[in-house]
Short mmCIF file of C-alpha atoms and ligand atoms in Angstrom, two decimals:
data_model
loop_
_atom_site.label_atom_id
_atom_site.label_comp_id
_atom_site.label_asym_id
_atom_site.label_seq_id
_atom_site.Cartn_x
_atom_site.Cartn_y
_atom_site.Cartn_z
CA MET A 16 64.56 109.33 130.51
CA LYS A 17 66.91 112.02 129.28
CA ILE A 18 70.37 110.52 128.92
CA GLY A 19 73.72 112.16 128.24
CA ILE A 20 76.46 110.30 126.36
CA LEU A 21 80.14 111.12 125.95
CA THR A 22 83.29 109.48 124.58
CA GLY A 23 86.58 110.19 126.36
CA GLY A 24 90.27 109.31 125.98
CA GLY A 25 91.95 108.00 122.83
CA ASP A 26 89.49 107.05 120.10
CA CYS A 27 89.14 103.59 118.68
CA PRO A 28 87.02 101.93 115.99
CA GLY A 29 83.59 100.99 117.34
CA LEU A 30 82.77 104.10 119.38
CA ASN A 31 80.08 105.10 116.90
CA ALA A 32 78.62 101.61 116.97
CA VAL A 33 78.18 101.92 120.76
CA ILE A 34 76.51 105.35 120.44
CA ARG A 35 74.20 104.02 117.71
CA ALA A 36 73.16 100.96 119.74
CA VAL A 37 72.46 103.04 122.87
CA VAL A 38 70.33 105.56 120.96
CA ARG A 39 68.42 102.97 118.90
CA LYS A 40 67.48 100.80 121.86
CA GLY A 41 66.77 103.84 124.03
CA VAL A 42 64.43 105.36 121.44
CA PHE A 43 62.78 102.14 120.23
CA HIS A 44 62.34 100.36 123.55
CA TYR A 45 62.40 102.96 126.32
CA GLU A 46 61.26 106.23 124.68
CA ASP A 47 64.47 107.89 125.85
CA GLU A 48 65.85 111.21 124.70
CA PHE A 49 69.62 111.74 124.25
CA VAL A 50 72.13 114.55 124.45
CA GLY A 51 75.67 113.99 123.15
CA PHE A 52 78.34 115.88 125.10
CA LEU A 53 81.31 116.79 122.90
CA GLU A 54 84.98 115.96 123.35
CA GLY A 55 84.79 113.87 126.51
CA TRP A 56 84.52 115.58 129.88
CA ARG A 57 85.31 118.91 128.18
CA GLY A 58 81.74 118.83 126.83
CA LEU A 59 80.34 118.84 130.35
CA ILE A 60 82.83 121.39 131.69
CA GLU A 61 82.19 123.80 128.80
CA ASP A 62 78.57 122.85 128.11
CA GLN A 63 79.17 121.75 124.52
CA SER A 64 76.58 119.31 123.24
CA MET A 65 74.59 118.09 120.26
CA PRO A 66 71.20 116.42 120.01
CA LEU A 67 71.42 112.67 119.48
CA ASP A 68 68.40 111.22 117.74
CA LEU A 69 67.87 108.42 115.24
CA ASP A 70 68.91 110.68 112.36
CA ALA A 71 72.15 111.64 114.11
CA VAL A 72 73.16 108.00 114.50
CA SER A 73 72.06 106.89 111.05
CA GLY A 74 74.93 105.58 108.92
CA ILE A 75 77.58 105.75 111.65
CA LEU A 76 78.00 102.00 112.30
CA PRO A 77 80.98 101.53 109.94
CA ARG A 78 82.61 104.87 110.73
CA GLY A 79 85.79 105.06 112.80
CA GLY A 80 86.41 107.90 115.27
CA THR A 81 83.44 109.24 117.22
CA ILE A 82 80.70 111.63 116.12
CA LEU A 83 80.95 113.13 119.63
CA ARG A 84 84.68 113.68 119.22
CA THR A 85 86.93 113.03 122.20
CA SER A 86 89.67 114.47 124.42
CA ARG A 87 91.75 113.56 127.44
CA THR A 88 90.19 116.34 129.57
CA ASN A 89 90.43 115.67 133.29
CA PRO A 90 87.89 117.71 135.37
CA SER A 91 90.12 117.49 138.43
CA LYS A 92 92.79 119.45 136.52
CA ARG A 93 90.37 122.24 135.51
CA PRO A 94 89.15 125.06 137.78
CA ASP A 95 85.84 123.94 139.34
CA GLY A 96 85.89 121.05 136.86
CA PHE A 97 83.54 118.74 138.73
CA ASP A 98 81.15 121.52 139.78
CA ARG A 99 80.89 122.63 136.17
CA CYS A 100 80.17 119.07 135.04
CA MET A 101 77.40 118.81 137.64
CA ALA A 102 75.96 122.20 136.63
CA THR A 103 75.78 121.17 132.96
CA ILE A 104 74.08 117.90 133.87
CA GLN A 105 71.50 119.82 135.89
CA LYS A 106 71.03 122.50 133.24
CA HIS A 107 70.16 119.87 130.60
CA LYS A 108 67.97 117.97 133.08
CA ILE A 109 69.97 114.81 132.44
CA ASP A 110 68.62 111.79 134.34
CA ALA A 111 71.63 109.56 133.66
CA MET A 112 74.99 109.64 131.90
CA ILE A 113 76.67 106.97 129.78
CA ALA A 114 80.45 107.46 129.68
CA ILE A 115 82.34 105.50 127.05
CA GLY A 116 86.04 105.39 127.86
CA GLY A 117 89.05 103.72 129.40
CA ASP A 118 90.34 103.79 132.96
CA ASP A 119 90.92 107.57 132.92
CA THR A 120 87.44 108.46 131.66
CA LEU A 121 85.84 105.88 133.93
CA SER A 122 87.76 107.07 136.99
CA VAL A 123 86.12 110.47 136.42
CA ALA A 124 82.76 108.68 136.00
CA GLN A 125 83.34 106.98 139.36
CA LYS A 126 84.05 110.35 141.04
CA LEU A 127 80.86 111.82 139.56
CA HIS A 128 78.95 108.76 140.72
CA GLU A 129 80.28 109.39 144.25
CA LYS A 130 78.92 112.94 143.93
CA GLY A 131 75.46 111.58 143.13
CA VAL A 132 75.46 111.50 139.31
CA LYS A 133 73.71 108.46 137.84
CA VAL A 134 76.35 107.11 135.51
CA VAL A 135 76.97 103.88 133.59
CA GLY A 136 80.30 103.11 131.91
CA VAL A 137 81.19 101.39 128.64
CA PRO A 138 84.77 100.05 128.42
CA LYS A 139 86.95 101.42 125.65
CA THR A 140 90.66 100.93 125.07
CA ILE A 141 92.55 99.98 121.97
CA ASP A 142 95.17 98.43 124.27
CA ASN A 143 92.56 95.90 125.56
CA ASP A 144 93.85 96.34 129.09
CA LEU A 145 90.84 97.52 131.08
CA GLY A 146 90.19 95.40 134.17
CA GLY A 147 87.10 93.24 134.58
CA THR A 148 86.26 92.72 130.93
CA ASP A 149 87.59 90.08 128.54
CA TYR A 150 87.83 92.22 125.38
CA THR A 151 87.34 95.84 124.44
CA PHE A 152 86.09 96.88 121.01
CA GLY A 153 88.71 98.36 118.67
CA PHE A 154 91.32 95.85 119.74
CA ASP A 155 90.34 93.31 117.09
CA THR A 156 90.44 95.99 114.38
CA ALA A 157 93.86 97.15 115.56
CA CYS A 158 95.20 93.58 115.50
CA ASN A 159 93.90 93.12 111.95
CA ILE A 160 95.59 96.34 110.84
CA VAL A 161 98.88 95.35 112.49
CA CYS A 162 98.68 91.82 111.11
CA GLU A 163 98.27 93.16 107.60
CA ALA A 164 101.19 95.53 108.18
CA ILE A 165 103.38 92.64 109.41
CA ASP A 166 102.46 90.62 106.31
CA ARG A 167 103.56 93.54 104.14
CA VAL A 168 106.72 94.13 106.14
CA HIS A 169 107.52 90.42 105.74
CA THR A 170 107.81 90.61 101.98
CA THR A 171 110.05 93.66 101.95
CA ALA A 172 112.18 92.24 104.80
CA GLU A 173 112.58 89.03 102.82
CA ALA A 174 113.48 90.89 99.63
CA HIS A 175 116.24 92.89 101.36
CA ASN A 176 117.56 90.35 103.91
CA ARG A 177 116.62 92.76 106.66
CA VAL A 178 115.47 92.76 110.23
CA MET A 179 112.29 94.81 110.55
CA VAL A 180 111.19 96.15 113.94
CA VAL A 181 107.47 96.95 114.02
CA GLU A 182 106.31 99.23 116.85
CA VAL A 183 102.68 98.90 117.91
CA MET A 184 100.46 100.48 120.58
CA GLY A 185 100.35 99.14 124.10
CA ARG A 186 101.25 101.49 126.90
CA ASP A 187 101.12 99.12 129.86
CA ALA A 188 99.97 95.89 128.27
CA GLY A 189 101.25 93.99 125.25
CA TRP A 190 97.98 92.57 123.94
CA ILE A 191 98.25 94.15 120.48
CA ALA A 192 101.89 93.09 120.11
CA LEU A 193 101.10 89.58 121.28
CA TYR A 194 97.99 88.94 119.19
CA SER A 195 99.24 90.58 116.02
CA GLY A 196 102.71 89.07 116.53
CA ILE A 197 101.22 85.59 116.74
CA ALA A 198 98.86 86.24 113.81
CA GLY A 199 101.63 87.78 111.70
CA GLY A 200 104.23 85.12 112.49
CA ALA A 201 106.71 87.46 114.18
CA ASP A 202 110.07 86.03 115.26
CA VAL A 203 110.39 88.12 118.42
CA ILE A 204 107.59 89.75 120.43
CA LEU A 205 108.44 92.32 123.10
CA ILE A 206 105.83 93.50 125.58
CA PRO A 207 105.74 95.92 128.55
CA GLU A 208 105.03 93.10 131.00
CA ARG A 209 108.54 91.67 130.61
CA PRO A 210 111.54 94.00 130.29
CA PHE A 211 113.86 92.48 127.69
CA ASP A 212 117.57 91.87 127.36
CA VAL A 213 118.64 93.35 124.01
CA ASP A 214 121.68 91.05 123.84
CA LYS A 215 119.36 88.04 124.01
CA VAL A 216 117.10 89.50 121.33
CA ALA A 217 120.09 90.09 119.04
CA GLU A 218 121.41 86.60 119.75
CA SER A 219 118.09 84.95 118.91
CA ILE A 220 117.99 86.83 115.60
CA ARG A 221 121.61 85.88 114.87
CA GLN A 222 120.83 82.21 115.52
CA ARG A 223 117.80 82.33 113.26
CA HIS A 224 119.94 83.75 110.44
CA GLU A 225 122.60 81.09 111.09
CA ARG A 226 119.89 78.51 110.55
CA GLY A 227 119.47 79.81 107.03
CA ARG A 228 116.87 82.56 107.35
CA TYR A 229 117.79 85.91 105.82
CA PHE A 230 115.29 88.17 107.53
CA SER A 231 113.51 88.56 110.87
CA ILE A 232 110.43 90.38 112.15
CA VAL A 233 110.39 91.88 115.62
CA VAL A 234 107.11 93.23 117.02
CA VAL A 235 107.54 95.60 119.95
CA ALA A 236 104.88 97.31 122.04
CA GLU A 237 105.52 101.03 122.49
CA GLY A 238 105.60 100.51 126.27
CA ALA A 239 108.15 97.66 126.23
CA LYS A 240 111.23 98.31 128.34
CA PHE A 241 114.91 97.51 128.07
CA ALA A 242 115.91 95.43 131.10
CA THR A 243 118.84 97.80 131.57
CA GLY A 244 116.74 100.96 131.30
CA ALA A 245 115.72 101.35 134.97
CA GLY A 246 112.21 100.18 134.06
CA ALA A 247 111.45 103.29 132.00
CA PRO A 248 109.74 103.11 128.60
CA VAL A 249 111.04 105.13 125.63
CA VAL A 250 109.19 108.47 125.40
CA GLN A 251 108.80 110.99 122.57
CA ASP A 252 109.24 113.98 124.87
CA MET A 253 108.82 114.84 128.53
CA GLY A 254 105.23 116.12 128.11
CA LYS A 255 102.35 114.43 129.89
CA ASP A 256 98.58 114.48 129.31
CA GLU A 257 96.04 115.62 131.94
CA PHE A 258 95.92 112.13 133.42
CA GLY A 259 99.71 112.09 133.83
CA HIS A 260 100.55 109.74 130.95
CA ALA A 261 103.79 110.24 129.05
CA LYS A 262 103.78 110.29 125.23
CA LEU A 263 105.34 106.96 124.41
CA GLY A 264 106.98 106.15 121.11
CA GLY A 265 110.36 105.62 119.55
CA ILE A 266 111.38 102.26 120.95
CA ALA A 267 111.47 100.68 117.48
CA ASN A 268 114.14 103.12 116.29
CA THR A 269 116.29 102.62 119.39
CA LEU A 270 115.89 98.87 119.21
CA ALA A 271 116.64 98.74 115.48
CA ARG A 272 119.94 100.55 116.10
CA GLU A 273 120.86 98.21 118.96
CA ILE A 274 120.03 95.09 116.93
CA GLU A 275 121.98 96.30 113.89
CA SER A 276 125.05 97.20 115.93
CA ARG A 277 125.06 93.77 117.61
CA THR A 278 124.17 91.55 114.65
CA LYS A 279 125.47 93.64 111.73
CA PHE A 280 122.23 92.77 109.93
CA GLU A 281 120.64 95.69 108.18
CA THR A 282 117.67 96.71 110.34
CA ARG A 283 114.73 99.08 109.79
CA ALA A 284 112.03 100.40 112.10
CA VAL A 285 108.32 100.82 111.25
CA VAL A 286 106.09 102.75 113.66
CA LEU A 287 102.40 102.06 113.03
CA GLY A 288 101.13 104.68 115.50
CA HIS A 289 97.61 106.03 115.08
CA ILE A 290 96.97 104.03 111.91
CA GLN A 291 96.04 101.29 114.40
CA ARG A 292 93.22 103.41 115.82
CA GLY A 293 91.86 104.82 112.57
CA GLY A 294 89.30 103.65 110.05
CA SER A 295 86.35 101.33 110.01
CA PRO A 296 85.81 98.75 112.79
CA SER A 297 86.01 95.03 112.02
CA ALA A 298 82.77 93.01 112.00
CA PHE A 299 83.77 91.55 115.39
CA ASP A 300 84.21 95.03 116.88
CA ARG A 301 80.94 96.30 115.41
CA VAL A 302 79.10 93.44 117.08
CA LEU A 303 80.98 93.77 120.37
CA ALA A 304 80.48 97.56 120.48
CA THR A 305 76.77 97.10 119.70
CA ARG A 306 76.43 94.57 122.52
CA TYR A 307 78.15 96.95 124.95
CA GLY A 308 75.82 99.78 123.90
CA LEU A 309 72.70 97.63 124.34
CA GLY A 310 74.03 96.40 127.69
CA ALA A 311 74.66 99.96 128.89
CA ILE A 312 71.20 101.31 128.06
CA ASP A 313 69.60 98.30 129.77
CA MET A 314 71.77 98.95 132.82
CA VAL A 315 70.53 102.55 132.94
CA HIS A 316 66.94 101.28 133.00
CA ARG A 317 67.78 98.72 135.68
CA SER A 318 69.31 101.59 137.72
CA GLU A 319 72.73 99.88 137.80
CA PHE A 320 74.59 103.13 138.33
CA GLY A 321 78.26 103.30 139.23
CA CYS A 322 78.62 100.20 137.07
CA MET A 323 80.16 99.30 133.72
CA ALA A 324 79.02 96.89 131.01
CA ALA A 325 81.63 94.12 130.81
CA LEU A 326 82.20 91.08 128.62
CA ARG A 327 82.77 87.92 130.62
CA ALA A 328 82.77 84.45 129.08
CA ASN A 329 80.99 85.97 126.06
CA LYS A 330 78.14 87.43 128.12
CA ILE A 331 77.55 91.12 128.74
CA VAL A 332 77.38 91.59 132.50
CA SER A 333 77.42 94.50 134.91
CA ILE A 334 80.43 95.13 137.17
CA THR A 335 81.25 98.11 139.38
CA LEU A 336 83.27 100.97 137.94
CA LYS A 337 85.49 100.59 140.99
CA GLU A 338 86.40 97.05 139.98
CA ALA A 339 86.98 98.05 136.34
CA ILE A 340 89.41 100.84 137.19
CA SER A 341 91.14 99.09 140.07
CA LYS A 342 93.84 97.48 137.95
CA ASN A 343 95.02 97.07 134.37
CA ARG A 344 94.47 93.73 132.69
CA VAL A 345 97.98 92.87 131.58
CA VAL A 346 99.10 89.89 129.49
CA ASP A 347 98.96 86.80 131.69
CA ASN A 348 101.34 83.87 131.90
CA GLU A 349 98.96 81.60 130.03
CA MET A 350 99.16 83.84 126.96
CA ILE A 351 102.92 84.17 127.29
CA GLU A 352 103.23 80.38 127.41
CA ILE A 353 101.30 80.14 124.15
CA VAL A 354 103.98 82.27 122.49
CA ASP A 355 106.81 80.42 124.22
CA GLY A 356 105.36 77.19 122.86
CA LEU A 357 105.50 78.49 119.31
CA PHE A 358 109.24 79.02 119.25
CA GLU A 359 112.16 76.61 119.55
CA GLU A 360 115.27 78.49 120.55
CA ILE A 361 114.94 81.43 118.23
CA GLY A 362 111.92 83.38 119.30
CA GLU A 363 111.18 84.93 122.59
CA VAL A 364 108.72 86.98 124.47
CA ALA A 365 110.60 89.61 126.42
CA GLY A 366 112.51 88.67 129.53
CA LYS A 367 112.47 84.87 129.36
O1 F6P B 414 95.72 104.57 125.59
C1 F6P B 414 95.57 104.15 124.29
C2 F6P B 414 96.70 104.65 123.42
O2 F6P B 414 96.38 104.36 122.09
C3 F6P B 414 98.07 104.13 123.80
O3 F6P B 414 98.34 102.87 123.23
C4 F6P B 414 98.96 105.23 123.27
O4 F6P B 414 100.15 105.30 124.01
C5 F6P B 414 98.16 106.45 123.47
O5 F6P B 414 96.82 106.06 123.51
C6 F6P B 414 98.34 107.50 122.40
O6 F6P B 414 97.65 108.62 122.81
P1 F6P B 414 97.36 109.88 121.90
O7 F6P B 414 96.25 109.50 120.94
O8 F6P B 414 96.92 110.91 122.86
O9 F6P B 414 98.60 110.20 121.15
#
């Protein structure tokens, strides 16, 4: 078969491992041929591609980013976007597409599937919040990066008797904040799922310091919300991407000011930003991404189109794209209870 591959949306470590696994299994076991479309759906709209053979994927397993590059291009926001995608697929005589991306990229894949394109999805989101799958690759790497950052922030916080507020990714779901906060021993973890009362946060820090601690670490997801803020997250500016998402960021600075004014403890903000998405994938993510890639190419050859490779109970299974994009997988109560159980009166997950 002749198969097209693309990576869409925000990058994350492990994308290259997926591409490599798809191409290797396709070439070795199915005699497939591959075309890589560049920069997400833009590659199909503008007919930008590169050949993907064994040489092209050699050596890419440990590399972050994506050799196909990526973008947040939305065909429904471009003139004749879908028609141009279809025309490029026909021009290259593509039998099937593999789209690696999050809910935005996969919602486009679903629309193309409805128009008759044979497409299989691979889940990708650093936020780990795609529905229907237990974990997405890149998330483990991000948590390791954040955990190391929290460890480092700990020593400087301790040296200066400071409160440090660490802002991490997580637009709608607080998985990175929760996992890295637990792993890094944070004192307060704030996530989008539970708007928080800043007075309570300040009070819990004050109590901790009264008990003889001189520093505190707060981990906050970029999408966390002040309970008094009409449910709106803190944004960098009013701009939105082609899928309508605001540019989040800045909550750590706001929160640091609020904590300092209430507690009078010197407070600093650290924004980890895209450092969390850069660099080499962890061993766990390399294996997970490889399994997703192998699952996806097998799905193509089983004609499971309109479906996505998913991880469930440590097995790669096939679920419909519709199910995957139907809702975000947010932090559940069971996970929140784990964090609640870790603290006496001093720590809190937002909104208790
Ligand atoms: O959707 C994944 C994500 O990393 C979010 O956590 C973050 O808000 C956003 O992407 C950042 O997007 P960009 O790379 O376009 O700045």
